Amino acid sequence: MKAKRDRRLSRKGWQTDKMKITKTTVREYEICDCAKWRQTIGETLAFRKSRGIKNRGLDKCFVCGYKFGNEEYPYIALIKNYKNQFICEKCAEKVNPDRVRSETGNDEKTV
């Protein structure tokens, strides 16, 4: 005996009951290096918008999700086998502390 499926009529035609599935994907990224970006976030986003380039995700840190202000200078992270992304100063300091200290003018050793 065949099982009957509940069918409903919708605008798009006949539909059967839907099954919901949730998948979680964990990805690991290796940040090789970082450098201070020479434009503010506001300037970068305006330039990309004027050229018709997508800005999705560029207004926040790739690592921690910190939302940049328009006048902030982010760091560009070089990610192995992935595209370059913006990261905040705190995350950049974890990647390359010597470079961040020299670019911000804080050459003193912090404990």
Tab-separated table of N, CA, C and O in Angstrom:
chain	number	residue	atom	x	y	z
A	1	MET	N	0.827	-1.176	0.000
A	1	MET	CA	0.000	0.000	0.000
A	1	MET	C	0.882	1.254	0.000
A	1	MET	O	1.842	1.342	0.760
A	2	LYS	N	0.622	2.182	-0.841
A	2	LYS	CA	1.401	3.393	-0.954
A	2	LYS	C	0.959	4.403	0.107
A	2	LYS	O	-0.219	4.538	0.387
A	3	ALA	N	1.954	5.110	0.645
A	3	ALA	CA	1.645	6.161	1.617
A	3	ALA	C	1.174	7.389	0.864
A	3	ALA	O	1.690	7.727	-0.201
A	4	LYS	N	0.180	8.033	1.405
A	4	LYS	CA	-0.342	9.250	0.779
A	4	LYS	C	0.426	10.453	1.293
A	4	LYS	O	0.740	10.537	2.467
A	5	ARG	N	0.718	11.366	0.421
A	5	ARG	CA	1.374	12.616	0.803
A	5	ARG	C	0.337	13.715	0.869
A	5	ARG	O	-0.565	13.769	0.047
A	6	ASP	N	0.505	14.558	1.832
A	6	ASP	CA	-0.396	15.702	1.966
A	6	ASP	C	0.008	16.728	0.906
A	6	ASP	O	1.135	17.198	0.873
A	7	ARG	N	-0.895	17.054	0.022
A	7	ARG	CA	-0.605	18.025	-1.033
A	7	ARG	C	-1.503	19.234	-0.852
A	7	ARG	O	-2.674	19.122	-0.541
A	8	ARG	N	-0.913	20.378	-1.093
A	8	ARG	CA	-1.658	21.625	-0.976
A	8	ARG	C	-1.490	22.425	-2.263
A	8	ARG	O	-0.446	22.377	-2.896
A	9	LEU	N	-2.492	23.168	-2.589
A	9	LEU	CA	-2.425	24.017	-3.771
A	9	LEU	C	-1.950	25.398	-3.349
A	9	LEU	O	-2.466	25.993	-2.418
A	10	SER	N	-0.926	25.881	-4.001
A	10	SER	CA	-0.425	27.220	-3.727
A	10	SER	C	-0.391	27.993	-5.044
A	10	SER	O	-0.794	27.490	-6.080
A	11	ARG	N	0.123	29.208	-4.979
A	11	ARG	CA	0.202	30.032	-6.196
A	11	ARG	C	1.087	29.394	-7.254
A	11	ARG	O	0.883	29.559	-8.435
A	12	LYS	N	2.103	28.673	-6.818
A	12	LYS	CA	3.050	28.070	-7.756
A	12	LYS	C	2.616	26.670	-8.201
A	12	LYS	O	3.306	26.034	-8.965
A	13	GLY	N	1.533	26.171	-7.695
A	13	GLY	CA	1.082	24.839	-8.078
A	13	GLY	C	1.015	23.932	-6.868
A	13	GLY	O	0.986	24.377	-5.734
A	14	TRP	N	0.996	22.640	-7.114
A	14	TRP	CA	0.907	21.663	-6.038
A	14	TRP	C	2.230	21.561	-5.295
A	14	TRP	O	3.284	21.515	-5.897
A	15	GLN	N	2.151	21.528	-3.970
A	15	GLN	CA	3.343	21.382	-3.153
A	15	GLN	C	3.142	20.251	-2.154
A	15	GLN	O	2.034	20.044	-1.662
A	16	THR	N	4.206	19.549	-1.850
A	16	THR	CA	4.154	18.530	-0.804
A	16	THR	C	4.719	19.137	0.475
A	16	THR	O	5.312	20.207	0.457
A	17	ASP	N	4.520	18.436	1.591
A	17	ASP	CA	5.099	18.906	2.850
A	17	ASP	C	6.603	19.039	2.687
A	17	ASP	O	7.241	18.242	2.012
A	18	LYS	N	7.172	20.016	3.353
A	18	LYS	CA	8.607	20.278	3.221
A	18	LYS	C	9.340	19.767	4.448
A	18	LYS	O	8.806	19.771	5.546
A	19	MET	N	10.561	19.323	4.252
A	19	MET	CA	11.413	18.888	5.339
A	19	MET	C	12.444	19.985	5.588
A	19	MET	O	13.027	20.505	4.648
A	20	LYS	N	12.680	20.325	6.855
A	20	LYS	CA	13.672	21.333	7.192
A	20	LYS	C	14.938	20.644	7.677
A	20	LYS	O	14.891	19.756	8.504
A	21	ILE	N	16.059	21.076	7.119
A	21	ILE	CA	17.359	20.519	7.477
A	21	ILE	C	18.273	21.678	7.859
A	21	ILE	O	18.339	22.687	7.166
A	22	THR	N	18.990	21.535	8.962
A	22	THR	CA	19.955	22.535	9.385
A	22	THR	C	21.340	21.927	9.300
A	22	THR	O	21.592	20.875	9.882
A	23	LYS	N	22.239	22.580	8.571
A	23	LYS	CA	23.618	22.119	8.451
A	23	LYS	C	24.540	23.200	8.994
A	23	LYS	O	24.338	24.383	8.738
A	24	THR	N	25.542	22.801	9.713
A	24	THR	CA	26.540	23.727	10.225
A	24	THR	C	27.882	23.349	9.635
A	24	THR	O	28.293	22.195	9.703
A	25	THR	N	28.545	24.322	9.042
A	25	THR	CA	29.847	24.083	8.425
A	25	THR	C	30.910	24.837	9.211
A	25	THR	O	30.765	26.028	9.465
A	26	VAL	N	31.954	24.145	9.591
A	26	VAL	CA	33.071	24.776	10.294
A	26	VAL	C	34.240	24.850	9.319
A	26	VAL	O	34.641	23.853	8.723
A	27	ARG	N	34.780	26.053	9.167
A	27	ARG	CA	35.917	26.254	8.270
A	27	ARG	C	37.069	26.855	9.057
A	27	ARG	O	36.857	27.680	9.940
A	28	GLU	N	38.247	26.447	8.715
A	28	GLU	CA	39.432	27.016	9.337
A	28	GLU	C	40.198	27.802	8.285
A	28	GLU	O	40.353	27.346	7.159
A	29	TYR	N	40.632	28.997	8.673
A	29	TYR	CA	41.386	29.861	7.772
A	29	TYR	C	42.752	30.122	8.385
A	29	TYR	O	42.882	30.271	9.592
A	30	GLU	N	43.769	30.197	7.538
A	30	GLU	CA	45.113	30.506	8.000
A	30	GLU	C	45.482	31.902	7.513
A	30	GLU	O	45.657	32.129	6.310
A	31	ILE	N	45.584	32.835	8.458
A	31	ILE	CA	45.972	34.201	8.124
A	31	ILE	C	47.491	34.263	8.145
A	31	ILE	O	48.113	34.069	9.186
A	32	CYS	N	48.074	34.509	6.985
A	32	CYS	CA	49.528	34.489	6.838
A	32	CYS	C	50.178	35.786	7.303
A	32	CYS	O	51.243	35.771	7.920
A	33	ASP	N	49.554	36.911	6.996
A	33	ASP	CA	50.143	38.213	7.321
A	33	ASP	C	49.051	39.265	7.236
A	33	ASP	O	47.938	38.996	6.773
A	34	CYS	N	49.362	40.464	7.672
A	34	CYS	CA	48.417	41.574	7.542
A	34	CYS	C	49.186	42.875	7.374
A	34	CYS	O	50.361	42.959	7.706
A	35	ALA	N	48.518	43.873	6.828
A	35	ALA	CA	49.118	45.186	6.618
A	35	ALA	C	48.034	46.242	6.752
A	35	ALA	O	46.859	45.975	6.499
A	36	LYS	N	48.430	47.437	7.159
A	36	LYS	CA	47.475	48.540	7.330
A	36	LYS	C	46.967	48.986	5.959
A	36	LYS	O	47.746	49.199	5.034
A	37	TRP	N	45.648	49.090	5.804
A	37	TRP	CA	45.028	49.568	4.573
A	37	TRP	C	45.193	51.079	4.517
A	37	TRP	O	45.074	51.759	5.535
A	38	ARG	N	45.445	51.647	3.357
A	38	ARG	CA	45.773	53.074	3.252
A	38	ARG	C	44.571	53.989	3.041
A	38	ARG	O	44.731	55.190	2.898
A	39	GLN	N	43.380	53.420	2.976
A	39	GLN	CA	42.162	54.220	2.847
A	39	GLN	C	41.231	53.915	4.014
A	39	GLN	O	41.278	52.824	4.568
A	40	THR	N	40.371	54.883	4.337
A	40	THR	CA	39.378	54.625	5.379
A	40	THR	C	38.314	53.676	4.829
A	40	THR	O	38.193	53.506	3.606
A	41	ILE	N	37.557	53.105	5.724
A	41	ILE	CA	36.464	52.219	5.303
A	41	ILE	C	35.470	52.993	4.444
A	41	ILE	O	35.012	52.504	3.406
A	42	GLY	N	35.149	54.214	4.844
A	42	GLY	CA	34.201	55.038	4.084
A	42	GLY	C	34.661	55.282	2.653
A	42	GLY	O	33.887	55.165	1.703
A	43	GLU	N	35.951	55.637	2.489
A	43	GLU	CA	36.504	55.871	1.154
A	43	GLU	C	36.478	54.600	0.304
A	43	GLU	O	36.126	54.638	-0.872
A	44	THR	N	36.842	53.477	0.914
A	44	THR	CA	36.884	52.201	0.192
A	44	THR	C	35.499	51.791	-0.276
A	44	THR	O	35.311	51.410	-1.444
A	45	LEU	N	34.518	51.863	0.621
A	45	LEU	CA	33.160	51.460	0.262
A	45	LEU	C	32.558	52.376	-0.805
A	45	LEU	O	31.881	51.909	-1.718
A	46	ALA	N	32.830	53.690	-0.699
A	46	ALA	CA	32.317	54.640	-1.699
A	46	ALA	C	32.933	54.371	-3.071
A	46	ALA	O	32.238	54.408	-4.096
A	47	PHE	N	34.229	54.104	-3.110
A	47	PHE	CA	34.906	53.807	-4.374
A	47	PHE	C	34.329	52.543	-5.007
A	47	PHE	O	34.022	52.516	-6.204
A	48	ARG	N	34.174	51.490	-4.213
A	48	ARG	CA	33.648	50.228	-4.745
A	48	ARG	C	32.209	50.400	-5.230
A	48	ARG	O	31.828	49.855	-6.260
A	49	LYS	N	31.420	51.171	-4.484
A	49	LYS	CA	30.023	51.409	-4.887
A	49	LYS	C	29.961	52.157	-6.209
A	49	LYS	O	29.140	51.848	-7.080
A	50	SER	N	30.843	53.152	-6.397
A	50	SER	CA	30.851	53.929	-7.642
A	50	SER	C	31.238	53.065	-8.851
A	50	SER	O	30.861	53.360	-9.968
A	51	ARG	N	31.980	52.004	-8.608
A	51	ARG	CA	32.394	51.091	-9.681
A	51	ARG	C	31.448	49.899	-9.848
A	51	ARG	O	31.656	49.058	-10.699
A	52	GLY	N	30.433	49.815	-8.979
A	52	GLY	CA	29.470	48.718	-9.070
A	52	GLY	C	29.982	47.403	-8.504
A	52	GLY	O	29.511	46.332	-8.877
A	53	ILE	N	30.942	47.487	-7.579
A	53	ILE	CA	31.516	46.283	-6.959
A	53	ILE	C	30.807	46.033	-5.634
A	53	ILE	O	30.506	46.966	-4.895
A	54	LYS	N	30.587	44.766	-5.314
A	54	LYS	CA	29.896	44.411	-4.078
A	54	LYS	C	30.727	44.795	-2.853
A	54	LYS	O	31.946	44.674	-2.850
A	55	ASN	N	30.032	45.238	-1.799
A	55	ASN	CA	30.682	45.631	-0.551
A	55	ASN	C	30.344	44.706	0.609
A	55	ASN	O	30.681	44.988	1.740
A	56	ARG	N	29.681	43.623	0.336
A	56	ARG	CA	29.168	42.754	1.390
A	56	ARG	C	30.288	42.244	2.301
A	56	ARG	O	31.255	41.652	1.847
A	57	GLY	N	30.154	42.503	3.586
A	57	GLY	CA	31.108	42.010	4.571
A	57	GLY	C	32.337	42.857	4.778
A	57	GLY	O	33.125	42.576	5.674
A	58	LEU	N	32.526	43.898	3.989
A	58	LEU	CA	33.733	44.716	4.127
A	58	LEU	C	33.638	45.748	5.240
A	58	LEU	O	34.633	46.368	5.581
A	59	ASP	N	32.453	45.940	5.803
A	59	ASP	CA	32.291	46.945	6.845
A	59	ASP	C	32.527	46.391	8.241
A	59	ASP	O	32.358	47.088	9.233
A	60	LYS	N	32.961	45.118	8.341
A	60	LYS	CA	33.240	44.536	9.652
A	60	LYS	C	34.450	43.612	9.583
A	60	LYS	O	34.842	43.151	8.514
A	61	CYS	N	35.013	43.337	10.756
A	61	CYS	CA	36.197	42.485	10.864
A	61	CYS	C	35.844	41.046	10.494
A	61	CYS	O	34.850	40.497	10.962
A	62	PHE	N	36.657	40.441	9.657
A	62	PHE	CA	36.447	39.065	9.212
A	62	PHE	C	36.580	38.081	10.375
A	62	PHE	O	35.908	37.059	10.404
A	63	VAL	N	37.415	38.391	11.357
A	63	VAL	CA	37.683	37.469	12.458
A	63	VAL	C	36.645	37.596	13.572
A	63	VAL	O	36.000	36.620	13.945
A	64	CYS	N	36.479	38.793	14.117
A	64	CYS	CA	35.628	38.952	15.305
A	64	CYS	C	34.279	39.616	15.028
A	64	CYS	O	33.420	39.641	15.899
A	65	GLY	N	34.093	40.190	13.843
A	65	GLY	CA	32.815	40.809	13.502
A	65	GLY	C	32.671	42.254	13.950
A	65	GLY	O	31.601	42.840	13.820
A	66	TYR	N	33.745	42.868	14.459
A	66	TYR	CA	33.718	44.269	14.882
A	66	TYR	C	33.298	45.156	13.714
A	66	TYR	O	33.828	45.034	12.618
A	67	LYS	N	32.316	46.051	13.944
A	67	LYS	CA	31.829	46.943	12.889
A	67	LYS	C	32.708	48.190	12.840
A	67	LYS	O	32.839	48.900	13.824
A	68	PHE	N	33.313	48.439	11.683
A	68	PHE	CA	34.197	49.594	11.508
A	68	PHE	C	33.394	50.879	11.380
A	68	PHE	O	32.315	50.896	10.789
A	69	GLY	N	33.968	51.976	11.884
A	69	GLY	CA	33.422	53.295	11.642
A	69	GLY	C	33.905	53.793	10.291
A	69	GLY	O	34.895	53.272	9.746
A	70	ASN	N	33.237	54.788	9.724
A	70	ASN	CA	33.604	55.298	8.388
A	70	ASN	C	35.016	55.852	8.315
A	70	ASN	O	35.641	55.822	7.264
A	71	GLU	N	35.542	56.381	9.421
A	71	GLU	CA	36.858	57.023	9.400
A	71	GLU	C	37.983	56.109	9.888
A	71	GLU	O	39.107	56.552	10.051
A	72	GLU	N	37.707	54.845	10.099
A	72	GLU	CA	38.737	53.912	10.578
A	72	GLU	C	39.553	53.346	9.428
A	72	GLU	O	39.039	53.151	8.331
A	73	TYR	N	40.821	53.083	9.723
A	73	TYR	CA	41.718	52.430	8.777
A	73	TYR	C	41.845	50.962	9.203
A	73	TYR	O	42.451	50.674	10.231
A	74	PRO	N	41.305	50.031	8.428
A	74	PRO	CA	41.405	48.619	8.802
A	74	PRO	C	42.750	48.030	8.384
A	74	PRO	O	43.570	48.704	7.751
A	75	TYR	N	42.959	46.793	8.733
A	75	TYR	CA	44.108	46.031	8.260
A	75	TYR	C	43.605	45.039	7.223
A	75	TYR	O	42.497	44.539	7.325
A	76	ILE	N	44.423	44.771	6.221
A	76	ILE	CA	44.069	43.786	5.202
A	76	ILE	C	44.782	42.479	5.585
A	76	ILE	O	45.985	42.480	5.811
A	77	ALA	N	44.002	41.415	5.705
A	77	ALA	CA	44.554	40.118	6.092
A	77	ALA	C	44.784	39.272	4.850
A	77	ALA	O	43.906	39.165	3.997
A	78	LEU	N	45.956	38.681	4.757
A	78	LEU	CA	46.288	37.780	3.657
A	78	LEU	C	45.962	36.361	4.131
A	78	LEU	O	46.628	35.832	5.007
A	79	ILE	N	44.915	35.786	3.567
A	79	ILE	CA	44.408	34.496	4.017
A	79	ILE	C	44.769	33.430	2.986
A	79	ILE	O	44.462	33.578	1.803
A	80	LYS	N	45.399	32.356	3.455
A	80	LYS	CA	45.869	31.290	2.574
A	80	LYS	C	44.689	30.587	1.901
A	80	LYS	O	43.729	30.194	2.555
A	81	ASN	N	44.769	30.450	0.582
A	81	ASN	CA	43.745	29.786	-0.243
A	81	ASN	C	42.359	30.405	-0.095
A	81	ASN	O	41.348	29.720	-0.179
A	82	TYR	N	42.301	31.720	0.149
A	82	TYR	CA	41.036	32.429	0.275
A	82	TYR	C	41.291	33.879	-0.116
A	82	TYR	O	42.436	34.290	-0.301
A	83	LYS	N	40.247	34.654	-0.242
A	83	LYS	CA	40.427	36.054	-0.633
A	83	LYS	C	40.877	36.906	0.560
A	83	LYS	O	40.658	36.545	1.710
A	84	ASN	N	41.505	38.030	0.276
A	84	ASN	CA	41.938	38.964	1.312
A	84	ASN	C	40.714	39.579	1.981
A	84	ASN	O	39.705	39.837	1.327
A	85	GLN	N	40.820	39.832	3.275
A	85	GLN	CA	39.704	40.378	4.038
A	85	GLN	C	40.199	41.467	4.978
A	85	GLN	O	41.368	41.488	5.358
A	86	PHE	N	39.281	42.351	5.396
A	86	PHE	CA	39.607	43.374	6.382
A	86	PHE	C	39.502	42.788	7.780
A	86	PHE	O	38.582	42.022	8.081
A	87	ILE	N	40.462	43.169	8.639
A	87	ILE	CA	40.396	42.796	10.045
A	87	ILE	C	40.680	44.027	10.892
A	87	ILE	O	41.265	45.002	10.417
A	88	CYS	N	40.258	43.996	12.151
A	88	CYS	CA	40.445	45.139	13.056
A	88	CYS	C	41.862	45.131	13.637
A	88	CYS	O	42.620	44.177	13.469
A	89	GLU	N	42.197	46.190	14.350
A	89	GLU	CA	43.548	46.331	14.900
A	89	GLU	C	43.842	45.265	15.955
A	89	GLU	O	44.942	44.727	16.012
A	90	LYS	N	42.859	44.930	16.788
A	90	LYS	CA	43.082	43.912	17.821
A	90	LYS	C	43.393	42.553	17.209
A	90	LYS	O	44.293	41.847	17.657
A	91	CYS	N	42.653	42.172	16.180
A	91	CYS	CA	42.899	40.891	15.511
A	91	CYS	C	44.218	40.919	14.736
A	91	CYS	O	44.933	39.929	14.686
A	92	ALA	N	44.543	42.071	14.152
A	92	ALA	CA	45.808	42.212	13.419
A	92	ALA	C	46.993	42.078	14.364
A	92	ALA	O	48.023	41.506	13.998
A	93	GLU	N	46.828	42.550	15.585
A	93	GLU	CA	47.905	42.444	16.563
A	93	GLU	C	48.180	40.982	16.927
A	93	GLU	O	49.308	40.595	17.197
A	94	LYS	N	47.146	40.158	16.896
A	94	LYS	CA	47.328	38.724	17.158
A	94	LYS	C	48.061	38.038	15.996
A	94	LYS	O	48.805	37.095	16.206
A	95	VAL	N	47.834	38.536	14.779
A	95	VAL	CA	48.463	37.943	13.595
A	95	VAL	C	49.935	38.334	13.510
A	95	VAL	O	50.804	37.487	13.329
A	96	ASN	N	50.213	39.637	13.624
A	96	ASN	CA	51.581	40.126	13.472
A	96	ASN	C	51.805	41.312	14.418
A	96	ASN	O	51.723	42.469	14.003
A	97	PRO	N	52.099	41.035	15.687
A	97	PRO	CA	52.220	42.119	16.679
A	97	PRO	C	53.304	43.145	16.349
A	97	PRO	O	53.120	44.340	16.576
A	98	ASP	N	54.429	42.700	15.790
A	98	ASP	CA	55.525	43.630	15.486
A	98	ASP	C	55.115	44.650	14.433
A	98	ASP	O	55.413	45.835	14.554
A	99	ARG	N	54.435	44.208	13.388
A	99	ARG	CA	54.023	45.112	12.323
A	99	ARG	C	52.972	46.115	12.819
A	99	ARG	O	53.039	47.296	12.501
A	100	VAL	N	52.026	45.668	13.611
A	100	VAL	CA	50.967	46.557	14.104
A	100	VAL	C	51.560	47.625	14.995
A	100	VAL	O	51.228	48.801	14.875
A	101	ARG	N	52.477	47.251	15.884
A	101	ARG	CA	53.111	48.235	16.775
A	101	ARG	C	53.897	49.264	15.977
A	101	ARG	O	53.863	50.442	16.276
A	102	SER	N	54.622	48.838	14.933
A	102	SER	CA	55.431	49.777	14.161
A	102	SER	C	54.563	50.715	13.325
A	102	SER	O	54.904	51.868	13.121
A	103	GLU	N	53.424	50.234	12.847
A	103	GLU	CA	52.548	51.079	12.027
A	103	GLU	C	51.738	52.061	12.855
A	103	GLU	O	51.364	53.116	12.383
A	104	THR	N	51.443	51.713	14.114
A	104	THR	CA	50.678	52.629	14.964
A	104	THR	C	51.597	53.557	15.738
A	104	THR	O	51.125	54.460	16.422
A	105	GLY	N	52.915	53.318	15.672
A	105	GLY	CA	53.872	54.195	16.362
A	105	GLY	C	54.114	53.766	17.782
A	105	GLY	O	54.768	54.473	18.530
A	106	ASN	N	53.611	52.621	18.209
A	106	ASN	CA	53.828	52.118	19.564
A	106	ASN	C	54.957	51.103	19.532
A	106	ASN	O	54.732	49.909	19.582
A	107	ASP	N	56.186	51.588	19.494
A	107	ASP	CA	57.323	50.685	19.412
A	107	ASP	C	57.718	50.147	20.793
A	107	ASP	O	58.601	49.330	20.905
A	108	GLU	N	57.041	50.636	21.835
A	108	GLU	CA	57.353	50.155	23.183
A	108	GLU	C	56.845	48.729	23.323
A	108	GLU	O	55.826	48.367	22.775
A	109	LYS	N	57.564	47.945	24.103
A	109	LYS	CA	57.144	46.565	24.361
A	109	LYS	C	55.994	46.593	25.360
A	109	LYS	O	56.081	47.261	26.398
A	110	THR	N	54.928	45.910	25.053
A	110	THR	CA	53.805	45.814	25.978
A	110	THR	C	53.840	44.468	26.663
A	110	THR	O	54.222	43.473	26.079
A	111	VAL	N	53.469	44.471	27.924
A	111	VAL	CA	53.509	43.224	28.696
A	111	VAL	C	52.127	42.683	28.886
A	111	VAL	O	51.160	43.274	28.975
